[in-house]
Tab-separated table of C-alpha atoms in Angstrom:
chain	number	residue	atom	x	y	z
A	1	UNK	CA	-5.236	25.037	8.260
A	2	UNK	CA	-8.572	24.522	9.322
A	3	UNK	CA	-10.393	21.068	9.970
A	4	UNK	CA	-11.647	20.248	6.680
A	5	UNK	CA	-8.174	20.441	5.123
A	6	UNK	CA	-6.397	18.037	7.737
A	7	UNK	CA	-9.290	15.578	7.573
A	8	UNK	CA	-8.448	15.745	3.471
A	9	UNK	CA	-4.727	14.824	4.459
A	10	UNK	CA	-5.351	12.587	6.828
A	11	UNK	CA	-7.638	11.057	4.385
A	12	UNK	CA	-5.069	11.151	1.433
A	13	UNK	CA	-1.570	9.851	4.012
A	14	UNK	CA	-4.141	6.969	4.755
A	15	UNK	CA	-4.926	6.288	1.251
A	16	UNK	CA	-1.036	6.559	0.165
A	17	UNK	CA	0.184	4.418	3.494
A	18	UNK	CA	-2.855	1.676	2.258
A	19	UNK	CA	-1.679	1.763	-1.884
A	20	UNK	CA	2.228	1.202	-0.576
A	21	UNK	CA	1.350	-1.651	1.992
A	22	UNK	CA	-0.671	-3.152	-0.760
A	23	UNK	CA	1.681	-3.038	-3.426
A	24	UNK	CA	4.639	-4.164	-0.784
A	25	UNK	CA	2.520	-7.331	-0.018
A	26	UNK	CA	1.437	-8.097	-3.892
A	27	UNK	CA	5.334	-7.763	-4.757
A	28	UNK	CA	6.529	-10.019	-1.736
A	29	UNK	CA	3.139	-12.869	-2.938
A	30	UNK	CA	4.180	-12.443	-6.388
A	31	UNK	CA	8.285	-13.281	-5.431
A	32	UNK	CA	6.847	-16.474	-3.198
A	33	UNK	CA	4.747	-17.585	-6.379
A	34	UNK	CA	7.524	-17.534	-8.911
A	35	UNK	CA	10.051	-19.092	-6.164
A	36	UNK	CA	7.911	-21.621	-6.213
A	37	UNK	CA	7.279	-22.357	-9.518
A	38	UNK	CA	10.931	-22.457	-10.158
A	39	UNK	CA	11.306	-25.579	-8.360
């Protein structure tokens, strides 16, 4: 592998890790909003 390629996966694990935090913190906003509407 040379250094372009790893730089390219780095790039796209840092991309992937970003999209799941993302989406973890939308779903846990989106569960607080509805709780609260509820009540």
């Amino acid at each position: 592998m040379d250094l372009e390629s790893t730089q390219m996966m780095d790039a796209i694990a840092i991309g992937l890790a970003a999209c799941i935090g993302i989406g973890g913190m939308l779903m846990m906003f989106t569960d607080v909003f509805t709780r609260k509407k509820r009540r």
